[in-house]
Coordinates of C-alpha atoms and ligand atoms in Angstrom, one line a residue:
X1 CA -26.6 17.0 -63.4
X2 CA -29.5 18.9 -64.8
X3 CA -28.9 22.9 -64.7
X4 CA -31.1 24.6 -62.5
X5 CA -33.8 26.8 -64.6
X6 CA -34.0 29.7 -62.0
X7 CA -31.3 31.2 -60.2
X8 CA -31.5 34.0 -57.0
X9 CA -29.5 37.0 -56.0
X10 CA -30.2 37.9 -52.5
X11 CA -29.7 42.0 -51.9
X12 CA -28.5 42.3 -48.2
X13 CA -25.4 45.1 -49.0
X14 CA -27.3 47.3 -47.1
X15 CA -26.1 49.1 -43.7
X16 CA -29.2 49.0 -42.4
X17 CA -28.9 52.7 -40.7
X18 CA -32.1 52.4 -38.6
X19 CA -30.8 49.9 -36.9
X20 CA -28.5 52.2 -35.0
X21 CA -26.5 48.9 -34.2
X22 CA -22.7 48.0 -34.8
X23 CA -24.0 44.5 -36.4
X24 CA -25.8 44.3 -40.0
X25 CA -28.9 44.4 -40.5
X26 CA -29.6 41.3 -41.7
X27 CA -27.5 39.4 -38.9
X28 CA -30.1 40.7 -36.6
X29 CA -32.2 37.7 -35.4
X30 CA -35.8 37.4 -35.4
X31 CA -37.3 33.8 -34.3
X32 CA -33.9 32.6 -33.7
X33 CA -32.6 33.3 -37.4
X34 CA -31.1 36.2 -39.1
X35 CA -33.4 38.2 -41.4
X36 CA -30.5 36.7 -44.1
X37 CA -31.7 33.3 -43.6
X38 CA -35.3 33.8 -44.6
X39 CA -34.5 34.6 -48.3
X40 CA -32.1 32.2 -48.3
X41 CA -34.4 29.9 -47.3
X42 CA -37.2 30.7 -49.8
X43 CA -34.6 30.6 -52.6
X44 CA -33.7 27.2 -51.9
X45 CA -37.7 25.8 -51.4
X46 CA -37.7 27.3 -55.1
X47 CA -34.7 24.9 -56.2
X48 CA -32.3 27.6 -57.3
X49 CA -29.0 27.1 -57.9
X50 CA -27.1 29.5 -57.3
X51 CA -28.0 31.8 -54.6
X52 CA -25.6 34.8 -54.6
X53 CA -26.1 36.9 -51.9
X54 CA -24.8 40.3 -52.2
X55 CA -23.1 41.6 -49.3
X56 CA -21.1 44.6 -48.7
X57 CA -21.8 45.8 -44.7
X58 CA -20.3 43.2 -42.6
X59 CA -20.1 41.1 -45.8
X60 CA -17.7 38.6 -43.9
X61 CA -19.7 37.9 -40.8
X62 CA -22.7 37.8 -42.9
X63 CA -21.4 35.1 -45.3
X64 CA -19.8 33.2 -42.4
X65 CA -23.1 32.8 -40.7
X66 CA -24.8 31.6 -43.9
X67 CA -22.3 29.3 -44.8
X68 CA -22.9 27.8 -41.4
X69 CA -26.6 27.7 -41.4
X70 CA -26.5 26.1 -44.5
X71 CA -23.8 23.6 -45.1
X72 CA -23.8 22.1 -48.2
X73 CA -26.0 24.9 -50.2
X74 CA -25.2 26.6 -53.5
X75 CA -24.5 30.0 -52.0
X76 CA -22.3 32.2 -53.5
X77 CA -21.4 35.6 -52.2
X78 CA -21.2 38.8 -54.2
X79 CA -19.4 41.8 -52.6
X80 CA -20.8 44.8 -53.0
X81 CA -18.5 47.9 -51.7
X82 CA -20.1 51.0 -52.0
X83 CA -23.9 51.1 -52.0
X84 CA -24.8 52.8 -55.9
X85 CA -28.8 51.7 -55.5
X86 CA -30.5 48.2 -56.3
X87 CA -29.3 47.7 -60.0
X88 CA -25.3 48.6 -59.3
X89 CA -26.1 45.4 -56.5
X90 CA -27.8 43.1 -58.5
X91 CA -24.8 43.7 -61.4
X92 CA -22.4 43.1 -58.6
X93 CA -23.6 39.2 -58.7
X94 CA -23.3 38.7 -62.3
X95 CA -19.5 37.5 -62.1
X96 CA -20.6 34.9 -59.9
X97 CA -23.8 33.7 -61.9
X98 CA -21.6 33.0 -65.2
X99 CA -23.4 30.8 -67.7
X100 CA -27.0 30.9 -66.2
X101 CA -29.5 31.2 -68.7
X102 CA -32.3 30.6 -67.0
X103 CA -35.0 32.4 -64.4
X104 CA -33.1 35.0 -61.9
X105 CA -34.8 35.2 -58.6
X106 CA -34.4 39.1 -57.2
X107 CA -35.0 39.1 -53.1
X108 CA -34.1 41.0 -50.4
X109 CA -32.4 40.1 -47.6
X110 CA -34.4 42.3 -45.0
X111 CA -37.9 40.8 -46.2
X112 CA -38.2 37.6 -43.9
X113 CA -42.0 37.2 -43.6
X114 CA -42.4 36.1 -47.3
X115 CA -43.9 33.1 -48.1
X116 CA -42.7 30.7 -50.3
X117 CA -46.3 30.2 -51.9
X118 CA -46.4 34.0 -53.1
X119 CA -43.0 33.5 -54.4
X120 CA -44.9 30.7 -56.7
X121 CA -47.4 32.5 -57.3
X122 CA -44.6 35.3 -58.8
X123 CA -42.8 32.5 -60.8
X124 CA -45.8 31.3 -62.4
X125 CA -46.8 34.4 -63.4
X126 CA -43.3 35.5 -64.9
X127 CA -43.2 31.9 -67.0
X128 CA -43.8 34.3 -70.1
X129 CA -42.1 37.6 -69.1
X130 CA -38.4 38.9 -69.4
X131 CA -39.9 40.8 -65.5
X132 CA -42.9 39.8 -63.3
X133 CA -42.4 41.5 -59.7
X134 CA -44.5 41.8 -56.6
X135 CA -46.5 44.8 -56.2
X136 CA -48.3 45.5 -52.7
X137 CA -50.8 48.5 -51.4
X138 CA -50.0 49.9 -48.1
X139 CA -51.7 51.9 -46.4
X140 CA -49.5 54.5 -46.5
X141 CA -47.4 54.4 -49.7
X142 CA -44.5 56.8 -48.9
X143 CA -41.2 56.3 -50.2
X144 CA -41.9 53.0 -52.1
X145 CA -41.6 53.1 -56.0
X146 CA -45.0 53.3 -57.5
X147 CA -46.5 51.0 -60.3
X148 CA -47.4 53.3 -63.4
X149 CA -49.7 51.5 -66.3
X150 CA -51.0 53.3 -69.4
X151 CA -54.3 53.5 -70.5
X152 CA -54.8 49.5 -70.9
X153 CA -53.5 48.9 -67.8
X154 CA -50.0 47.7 -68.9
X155 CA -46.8 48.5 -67.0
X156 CA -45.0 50.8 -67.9
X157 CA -42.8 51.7 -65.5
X158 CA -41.8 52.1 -61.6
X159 CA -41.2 55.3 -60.2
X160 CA -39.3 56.1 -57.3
X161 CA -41.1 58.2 -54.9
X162 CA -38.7 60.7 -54.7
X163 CA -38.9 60.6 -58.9
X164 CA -42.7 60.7 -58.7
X165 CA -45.0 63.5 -59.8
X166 CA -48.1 64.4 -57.4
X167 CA -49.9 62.4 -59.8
X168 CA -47.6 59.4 -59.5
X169 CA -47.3 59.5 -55.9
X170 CA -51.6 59.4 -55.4
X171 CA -50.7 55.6 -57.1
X172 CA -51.8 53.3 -54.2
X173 CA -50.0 50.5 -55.9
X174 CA -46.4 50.5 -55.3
X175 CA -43.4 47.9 -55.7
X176 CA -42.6 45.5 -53.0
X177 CA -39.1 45.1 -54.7
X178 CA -39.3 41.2 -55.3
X179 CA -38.7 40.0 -58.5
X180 CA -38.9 36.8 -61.2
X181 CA -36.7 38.1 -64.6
X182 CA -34.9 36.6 -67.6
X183 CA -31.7 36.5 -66.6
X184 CA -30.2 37.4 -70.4
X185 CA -32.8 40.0 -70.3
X186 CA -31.6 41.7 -67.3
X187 CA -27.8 41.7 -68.1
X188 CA -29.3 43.4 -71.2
X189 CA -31.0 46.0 -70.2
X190 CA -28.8 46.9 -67.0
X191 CA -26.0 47.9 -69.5
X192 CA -28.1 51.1 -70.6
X193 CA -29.1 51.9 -66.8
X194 CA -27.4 55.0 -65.8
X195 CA -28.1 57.2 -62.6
X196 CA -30.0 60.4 -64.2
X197 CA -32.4 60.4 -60.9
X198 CA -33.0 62.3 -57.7
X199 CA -30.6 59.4 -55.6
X200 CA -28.2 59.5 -58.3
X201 CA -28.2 55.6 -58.1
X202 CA -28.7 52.7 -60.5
X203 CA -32.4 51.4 -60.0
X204 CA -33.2 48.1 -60.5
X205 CA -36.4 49.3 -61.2
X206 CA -35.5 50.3 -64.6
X207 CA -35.8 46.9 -65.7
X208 CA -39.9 47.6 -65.9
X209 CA -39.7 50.3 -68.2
X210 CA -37.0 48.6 -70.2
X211 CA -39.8 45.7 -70.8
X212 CA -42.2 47.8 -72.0
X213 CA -40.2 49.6 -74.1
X214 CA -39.0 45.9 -75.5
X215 CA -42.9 45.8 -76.2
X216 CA -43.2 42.6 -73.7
X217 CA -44.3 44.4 -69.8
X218 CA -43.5 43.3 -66.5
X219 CA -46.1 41.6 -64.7
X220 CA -47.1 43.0 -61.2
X221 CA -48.6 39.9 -59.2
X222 CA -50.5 41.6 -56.0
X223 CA -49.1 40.2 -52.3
X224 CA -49.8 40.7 -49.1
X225 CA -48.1 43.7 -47.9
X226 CA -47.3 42.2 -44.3
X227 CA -45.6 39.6 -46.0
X228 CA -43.2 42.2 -48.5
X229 CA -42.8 44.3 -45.7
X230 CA -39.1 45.5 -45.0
X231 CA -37.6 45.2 -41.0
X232 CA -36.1 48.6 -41.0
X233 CA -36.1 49.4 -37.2
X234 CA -36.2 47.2 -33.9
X235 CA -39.3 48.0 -33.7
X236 CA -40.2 46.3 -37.0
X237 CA -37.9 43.7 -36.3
X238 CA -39.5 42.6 -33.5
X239 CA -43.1 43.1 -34.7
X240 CA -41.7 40.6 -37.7
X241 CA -40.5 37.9 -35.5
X242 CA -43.9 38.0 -33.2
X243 CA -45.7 37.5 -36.9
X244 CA -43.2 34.7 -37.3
X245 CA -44.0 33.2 -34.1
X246 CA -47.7 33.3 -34.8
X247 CA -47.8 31.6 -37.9
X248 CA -45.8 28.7 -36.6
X249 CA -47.9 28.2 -34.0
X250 CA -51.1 27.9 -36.1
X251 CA -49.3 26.1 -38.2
X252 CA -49.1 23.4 -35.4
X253 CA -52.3 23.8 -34.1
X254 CA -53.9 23.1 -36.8
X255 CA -51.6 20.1 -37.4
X256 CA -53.5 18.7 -34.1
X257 CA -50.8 20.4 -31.0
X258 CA -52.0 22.3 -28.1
X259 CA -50.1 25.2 -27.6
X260 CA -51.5 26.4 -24.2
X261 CA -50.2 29.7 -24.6
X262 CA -49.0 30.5 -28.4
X263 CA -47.8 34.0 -27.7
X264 CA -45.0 32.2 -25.5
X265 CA -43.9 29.5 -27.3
X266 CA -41.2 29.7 -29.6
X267 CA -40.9 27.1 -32.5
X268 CA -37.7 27.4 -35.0
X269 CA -38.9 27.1 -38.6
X270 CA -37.3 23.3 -38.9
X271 CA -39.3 21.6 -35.8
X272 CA -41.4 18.5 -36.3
X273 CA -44.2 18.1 -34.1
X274 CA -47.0 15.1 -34.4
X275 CA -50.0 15.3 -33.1
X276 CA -51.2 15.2 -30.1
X277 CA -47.8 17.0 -28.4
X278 CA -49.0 19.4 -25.9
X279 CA -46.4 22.1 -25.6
X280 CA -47.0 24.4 -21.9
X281 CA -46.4 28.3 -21.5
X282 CA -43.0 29.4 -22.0
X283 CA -41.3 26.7 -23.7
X284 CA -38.5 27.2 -26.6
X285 CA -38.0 24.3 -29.4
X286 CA -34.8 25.4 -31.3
X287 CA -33.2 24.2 -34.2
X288 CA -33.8 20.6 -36.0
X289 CA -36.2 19.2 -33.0
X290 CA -38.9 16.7 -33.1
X291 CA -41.5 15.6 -30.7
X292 CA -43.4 12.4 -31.0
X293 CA -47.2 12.2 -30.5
X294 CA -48.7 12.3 -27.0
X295 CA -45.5 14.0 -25.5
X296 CA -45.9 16.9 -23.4
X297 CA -43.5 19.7 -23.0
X298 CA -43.3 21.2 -19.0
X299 CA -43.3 25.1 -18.9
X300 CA -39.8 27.0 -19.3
X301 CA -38.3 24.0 -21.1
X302 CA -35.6 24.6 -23.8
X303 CA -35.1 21.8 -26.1
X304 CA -32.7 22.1 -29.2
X305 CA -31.5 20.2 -31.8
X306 CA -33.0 17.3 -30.0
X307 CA -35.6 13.9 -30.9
X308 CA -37.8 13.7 -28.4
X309 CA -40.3 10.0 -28.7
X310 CA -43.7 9.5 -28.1
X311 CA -45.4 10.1 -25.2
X312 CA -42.9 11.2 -23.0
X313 CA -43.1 14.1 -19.7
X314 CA -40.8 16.3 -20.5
X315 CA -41.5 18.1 -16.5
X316 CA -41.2 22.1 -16.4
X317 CA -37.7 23.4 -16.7
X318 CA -35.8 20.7 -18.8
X319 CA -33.0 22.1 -21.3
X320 CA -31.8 19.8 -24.1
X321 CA -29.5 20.0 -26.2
X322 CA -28.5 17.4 -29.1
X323 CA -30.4 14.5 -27.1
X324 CA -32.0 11.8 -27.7
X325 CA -34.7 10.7 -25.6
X326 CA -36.9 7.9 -26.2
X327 CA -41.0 7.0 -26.1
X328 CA -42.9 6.8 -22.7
X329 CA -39.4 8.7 -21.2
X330 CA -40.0 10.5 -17.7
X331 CA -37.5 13.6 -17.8
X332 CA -37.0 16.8 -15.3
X333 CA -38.1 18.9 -14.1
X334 CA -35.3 21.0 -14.3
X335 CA -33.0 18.2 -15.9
X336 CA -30.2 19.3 -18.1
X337 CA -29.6 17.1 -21.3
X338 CA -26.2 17.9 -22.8
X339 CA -25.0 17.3 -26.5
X340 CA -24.4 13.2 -27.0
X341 CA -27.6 12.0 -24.2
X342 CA -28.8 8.9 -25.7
X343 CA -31.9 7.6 -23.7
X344 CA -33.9 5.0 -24.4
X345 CA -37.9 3.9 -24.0
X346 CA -39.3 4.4 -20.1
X347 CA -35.9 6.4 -18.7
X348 CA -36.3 8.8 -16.3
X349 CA -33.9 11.4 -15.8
X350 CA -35.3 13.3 -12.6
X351 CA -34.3 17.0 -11.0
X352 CA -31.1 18.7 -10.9
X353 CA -29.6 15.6 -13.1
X354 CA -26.8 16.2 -15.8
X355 CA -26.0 14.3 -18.9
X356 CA -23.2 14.7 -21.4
X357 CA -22.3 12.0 -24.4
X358 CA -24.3 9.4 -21.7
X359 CA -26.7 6.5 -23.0
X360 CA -29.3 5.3 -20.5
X361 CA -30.8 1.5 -21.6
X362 CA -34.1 1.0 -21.5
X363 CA -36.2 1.7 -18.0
X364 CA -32.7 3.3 -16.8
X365 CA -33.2 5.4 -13.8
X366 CA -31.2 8.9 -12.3
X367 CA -34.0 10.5 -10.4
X368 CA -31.8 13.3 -8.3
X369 CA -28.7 15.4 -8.3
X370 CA -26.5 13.3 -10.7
X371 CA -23.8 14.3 -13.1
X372 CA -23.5 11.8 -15.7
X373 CA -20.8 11.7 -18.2
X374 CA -19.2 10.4 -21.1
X375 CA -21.2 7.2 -19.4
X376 CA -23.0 3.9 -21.1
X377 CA -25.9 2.9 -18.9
X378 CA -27.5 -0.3 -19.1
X379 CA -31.0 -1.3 -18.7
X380 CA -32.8 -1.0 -15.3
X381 CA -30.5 0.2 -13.9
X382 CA -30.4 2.6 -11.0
X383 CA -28.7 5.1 -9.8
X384 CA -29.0 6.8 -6.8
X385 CA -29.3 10.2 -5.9
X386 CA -26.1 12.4 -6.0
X387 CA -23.9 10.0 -8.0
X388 CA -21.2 11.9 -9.7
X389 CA -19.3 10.6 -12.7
X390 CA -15.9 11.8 -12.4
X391 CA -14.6 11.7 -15.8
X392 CA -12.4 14.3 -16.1
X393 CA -8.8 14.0 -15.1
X394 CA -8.0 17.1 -15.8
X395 CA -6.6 16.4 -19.5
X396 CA -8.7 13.6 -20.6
X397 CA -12.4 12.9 -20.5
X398 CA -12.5 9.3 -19.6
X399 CA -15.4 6.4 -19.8
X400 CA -18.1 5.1 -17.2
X401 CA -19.7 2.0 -17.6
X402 CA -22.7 0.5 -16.0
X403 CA -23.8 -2.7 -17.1
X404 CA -27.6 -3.9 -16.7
X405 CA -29.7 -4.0 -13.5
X406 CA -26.7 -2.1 -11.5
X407 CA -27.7 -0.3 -8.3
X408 CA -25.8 2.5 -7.8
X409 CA -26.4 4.2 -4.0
X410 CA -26.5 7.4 -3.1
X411 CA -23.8 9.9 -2.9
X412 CA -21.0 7.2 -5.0
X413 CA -18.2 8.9 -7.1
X414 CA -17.8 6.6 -10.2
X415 CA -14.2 7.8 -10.9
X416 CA -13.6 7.0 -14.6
X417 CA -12.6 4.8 -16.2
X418 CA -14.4 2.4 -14.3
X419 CA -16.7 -0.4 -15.0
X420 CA -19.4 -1.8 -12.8
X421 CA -20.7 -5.1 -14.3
X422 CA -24.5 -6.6 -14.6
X423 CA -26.4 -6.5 -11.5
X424 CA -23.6 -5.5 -8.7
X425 CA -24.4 -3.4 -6.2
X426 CA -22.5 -0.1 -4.7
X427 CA -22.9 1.1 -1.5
X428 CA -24.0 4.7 -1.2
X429 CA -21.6 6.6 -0.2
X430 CA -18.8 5.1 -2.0
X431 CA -15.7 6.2 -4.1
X432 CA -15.4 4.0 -6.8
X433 CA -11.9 3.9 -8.1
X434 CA -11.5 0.1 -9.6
X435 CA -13.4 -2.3 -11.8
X436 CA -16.9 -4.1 -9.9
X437 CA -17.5 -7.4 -11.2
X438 CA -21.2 -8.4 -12.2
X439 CA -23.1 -9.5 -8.9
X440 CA -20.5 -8.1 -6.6
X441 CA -20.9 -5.6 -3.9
X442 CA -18.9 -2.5 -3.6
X443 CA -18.4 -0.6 -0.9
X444 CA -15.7 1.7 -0.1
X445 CA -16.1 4.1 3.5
X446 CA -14.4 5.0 6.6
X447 CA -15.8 3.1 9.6
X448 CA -18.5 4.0 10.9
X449 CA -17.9 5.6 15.1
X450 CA -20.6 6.1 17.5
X451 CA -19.7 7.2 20.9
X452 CA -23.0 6.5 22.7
X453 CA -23.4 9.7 25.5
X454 CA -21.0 11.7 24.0
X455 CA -23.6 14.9 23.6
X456 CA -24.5 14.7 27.6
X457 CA -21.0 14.6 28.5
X458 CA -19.7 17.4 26.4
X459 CA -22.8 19.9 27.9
X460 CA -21.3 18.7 31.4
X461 CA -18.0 19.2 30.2
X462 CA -19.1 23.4 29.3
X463 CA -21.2 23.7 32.1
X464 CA -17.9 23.0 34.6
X465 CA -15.2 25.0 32.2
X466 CA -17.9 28.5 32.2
X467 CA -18.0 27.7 36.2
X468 CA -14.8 28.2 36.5
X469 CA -13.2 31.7 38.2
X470 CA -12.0 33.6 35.7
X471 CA -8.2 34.2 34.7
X472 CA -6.7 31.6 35.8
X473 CA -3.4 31.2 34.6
X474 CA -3.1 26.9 34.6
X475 CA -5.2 24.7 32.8
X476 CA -8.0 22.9 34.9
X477 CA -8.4 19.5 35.7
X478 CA -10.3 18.0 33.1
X479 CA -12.8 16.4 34.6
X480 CA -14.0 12.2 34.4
X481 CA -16.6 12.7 31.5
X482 CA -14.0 15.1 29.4
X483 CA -11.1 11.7 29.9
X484 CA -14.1 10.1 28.1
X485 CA -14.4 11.9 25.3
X486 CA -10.5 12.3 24.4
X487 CA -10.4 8.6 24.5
X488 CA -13.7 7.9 22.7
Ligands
UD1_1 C1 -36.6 49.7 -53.5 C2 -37.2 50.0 -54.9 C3 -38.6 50.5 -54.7 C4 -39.4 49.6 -53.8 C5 -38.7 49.3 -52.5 C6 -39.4 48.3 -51.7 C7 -35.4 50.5 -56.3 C8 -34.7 51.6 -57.1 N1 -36.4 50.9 -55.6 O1 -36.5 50.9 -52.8 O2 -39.3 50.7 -55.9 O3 -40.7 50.2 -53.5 O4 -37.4 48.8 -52.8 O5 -38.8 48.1 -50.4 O6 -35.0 49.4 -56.4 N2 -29.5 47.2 -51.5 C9 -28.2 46.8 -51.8 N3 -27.3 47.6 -52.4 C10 -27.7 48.8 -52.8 C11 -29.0 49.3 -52.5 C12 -29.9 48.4 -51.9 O7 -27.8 45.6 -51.5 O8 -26.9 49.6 -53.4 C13 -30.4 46.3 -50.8 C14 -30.8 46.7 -49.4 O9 -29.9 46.2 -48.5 C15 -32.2 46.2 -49.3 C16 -32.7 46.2 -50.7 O10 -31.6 46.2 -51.6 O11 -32.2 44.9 -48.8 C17 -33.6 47.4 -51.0 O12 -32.9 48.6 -50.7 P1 -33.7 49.8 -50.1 O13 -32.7 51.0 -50.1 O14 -34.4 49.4 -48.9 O15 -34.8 50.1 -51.2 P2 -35.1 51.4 -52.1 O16 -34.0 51.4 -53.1 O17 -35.4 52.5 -51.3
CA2 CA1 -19.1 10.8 -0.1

């Protein structure tokens, strides 16, 4: 296989002290992911191989978490013990990128609103440089490095703010701390980086004024400063994840779906939407979902993980999770679709109904108040309200089967394993405990009593018994009508 030309370190050894939180800073979620997962995910829409993310707070929960958001990715992990400034980190992930020669990728692991078209825009630009970085302008350019040129506007050098004379700090242009570099040049110059500064720290930064002084200057490329923008607080945390939010959603509505209220709706970053899908108020779509055209998505519904078909009424209140469901399907409201539900075209799954590992056939109905699982479902068939699978022994989770065109009436306990063939009909009511044969009936209940009179007798029966003098010692006679009753 071909080497990859650009490699990426990802700085996330930070503490993260504004947090004021026992968890790292870049474990904190915001859209459903951790702000780690954002560079991570940039670094891998620019193809680079490795991605060593330098941890060092929490390094082990943060590495765990990656690993398992992205199986199967070239991540590496760096530790990074004590925290000696932004060049110390980045030389902390040279062991693990040993005999890349290429492009190095410099990101951070706090910076999730970053687009991956800026970070184009930066590799472009740095095609000919040992360092192009992104620069921004805030409004208020406190405590950020500044960009110093000379007199033709070359680079000269960054600054830290707390390094910066009044002159440097009235520079409006400052480093967002993003970078595209040579990755022999950088080795190179980080050997003569000491820590003669006010934070006593290795700056990373260094590398600007170690490429002018090789006569070739870094190359600021100008981006959006909400998109460079650090999450420092909760505060910015959360104003991060609404931005987020808000570019997912137009996003989508511009792809042709209604969002009827986009403040509300949460998308993950890996849905798949086609047009046409109306999504209501409230609604969350987690994880690796996809909704077909002409569906429609009822208020408060959760749906993760799942493939959801085309034109199908997903009714208010639905949570799925790792489902299926297929085109023209009728589901909810408030219908719970476990890991493993496999439904197919024109199902309806109706309110207060439960699936797990269950596969409804095609036009397969369970309209009320049905637990259903570890089942296989034929076609048309129907079953009833109340029906409980009961496929749990207590040790083992054990199979239903319900062939085609079965009725299944209310109220039945299908008690696994247990097979009820094409067309047969249960009863309502019953407990299903042995095999049904295709056509048969099955019916399994006590006998039905009536006692016809029974209510007018037993009034008599209280009316004569509170007519009685009190305290008396020996039972009464029990009268004609109360003989009746004993006896049925
Ligand atoms: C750095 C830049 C500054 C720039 C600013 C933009 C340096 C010397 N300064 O500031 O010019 O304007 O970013 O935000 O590089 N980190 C580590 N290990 C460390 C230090 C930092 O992993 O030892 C990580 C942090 O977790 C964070 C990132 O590097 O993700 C930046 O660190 P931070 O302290 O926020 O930036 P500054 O050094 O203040
Ligand atoms: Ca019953």
């Amino acid at each position: 296989m071909k080497k990859s030309a650009r490699a990426a370190i990802v700085l996330a050894a930070g503490k993260g002290t504004r947090m004021k939180s026992g968890l790292s800073k870049v474990l904190h979620e915001a859209n459903g992911k951790p702000l780690a997962w954002y560079p991570v995910r940039r670094a891998l829409d620019l193809r680079c191989d490795p991605i060593v993310v330098v941890v060092g707070h929490q390094g082990d929960e943060v590495r765990a978490r990656l690993e398992a958001l992205f199986p199967g990715a070239p991540l590496k992990f760096a530790v990074q013990a004590e925290q000696k400034g932004t060049g110390h980190a980045v030389l902390c992930a040279r062991r693990a990128l040993a005999g890349h020669t290429g492009r190095l990728l410099v990101l951070y692991g706090d910076v999730p609103l970053l687009k991956t078209e800026t970070l184009r825009t930066l590799t472009d630009a740095g095609r000919r440089n040992p360092v192009a970085f992104l620069s921004m302008r805030p409004a208020d350019p406190t405590g950020y490095g500044r960009v110093v040129r000379d007199a033709r506007g070359k680079v000269t050098a960054i600054v830290e703010h707390k390094d910066a004379t009044p002159d440097q700090r009235a520079i409006g242009e400052c480093n967002a701390g993003l970078y595209d570099c040579d990755a022999g040049f950088v080795w190179k110059a980080l050997k003569s980086v000491g820590t003669a500064n006010a934070q006593g720290e290795y700056y990373l930064t260094d590398l600007v004024a170690a490429a002018f002084a090789a006569g070739t200057p870094a190359v600021a490329v100008d981006a959006p400063v909400e998109e460079v923008s650090g999450v420092n607080d909760r505060v910015e945390l959360a104003e991060a994840a609404r931005v987020l939010r808000r570019r997912l959603a137009e996003k989508w509505m511009r792809a042709g779906v209604t969002l009827v209220d986009p403040a509300t709706t949460y998308i993950d970053e890996e849905v798949e939407l086609a047009a046409d899908v109306t999504v209501e108020p409230n609604v969350r779509l987690l994880g690796a979902t996809r909704v077909g055209s002409g569906s429609r998505i009822g208020f408060g519904s959760v749906i993760e993980n799942s493939t959801v078909g085309s034109f199908v009424a997903v009714k208010p209140y639905s949570i799925f999770e790792s489902a299926k469901v297929g085109d023209r399907a009728q589901i909810g409201p408030f219908a719970r679709l476990r890991p493993g539900s496999d439904l197919a075209e024109d199902v309806h799954v109706g309110n207060f109904v439960e699936t797990k590992k269950t596969t409804m056939g095609k036009g397969a109905k369970a309209n009320h108040l049905a637990y259903l699982g570890d089942a296989t479902i034929g076609s048309k068939t129907n079953v009833g309200a109340g029906t409980i699978t009961c496929n749990y022994d207590g040790v083992n989770k054990l199979p239903t089967v319900l062939g085609d065109g079965v009725f299944i009436g209310s109220d039945t306990q299908l008690v696994a394993p247990v097979t009820v063939g094409d067309g047969a009909y249960v009863a309502a009511g019953s407990t299903i405990v042995r095999d049904v044969p295709p056509g048969a009936l099955a019916l399994s209940r006590t006998e039905q009593v009536v006692k016809e009179g029974w209510v007018a007798r037993r009034k008599a029966q209280q009316a004569a018994a509170a007519q009685a003098p009190r305290g008396r010692k020996t039972a009464p006679k029990r009268s004609a009508a109360s003989r009746r009753t004993r006896r049925g």
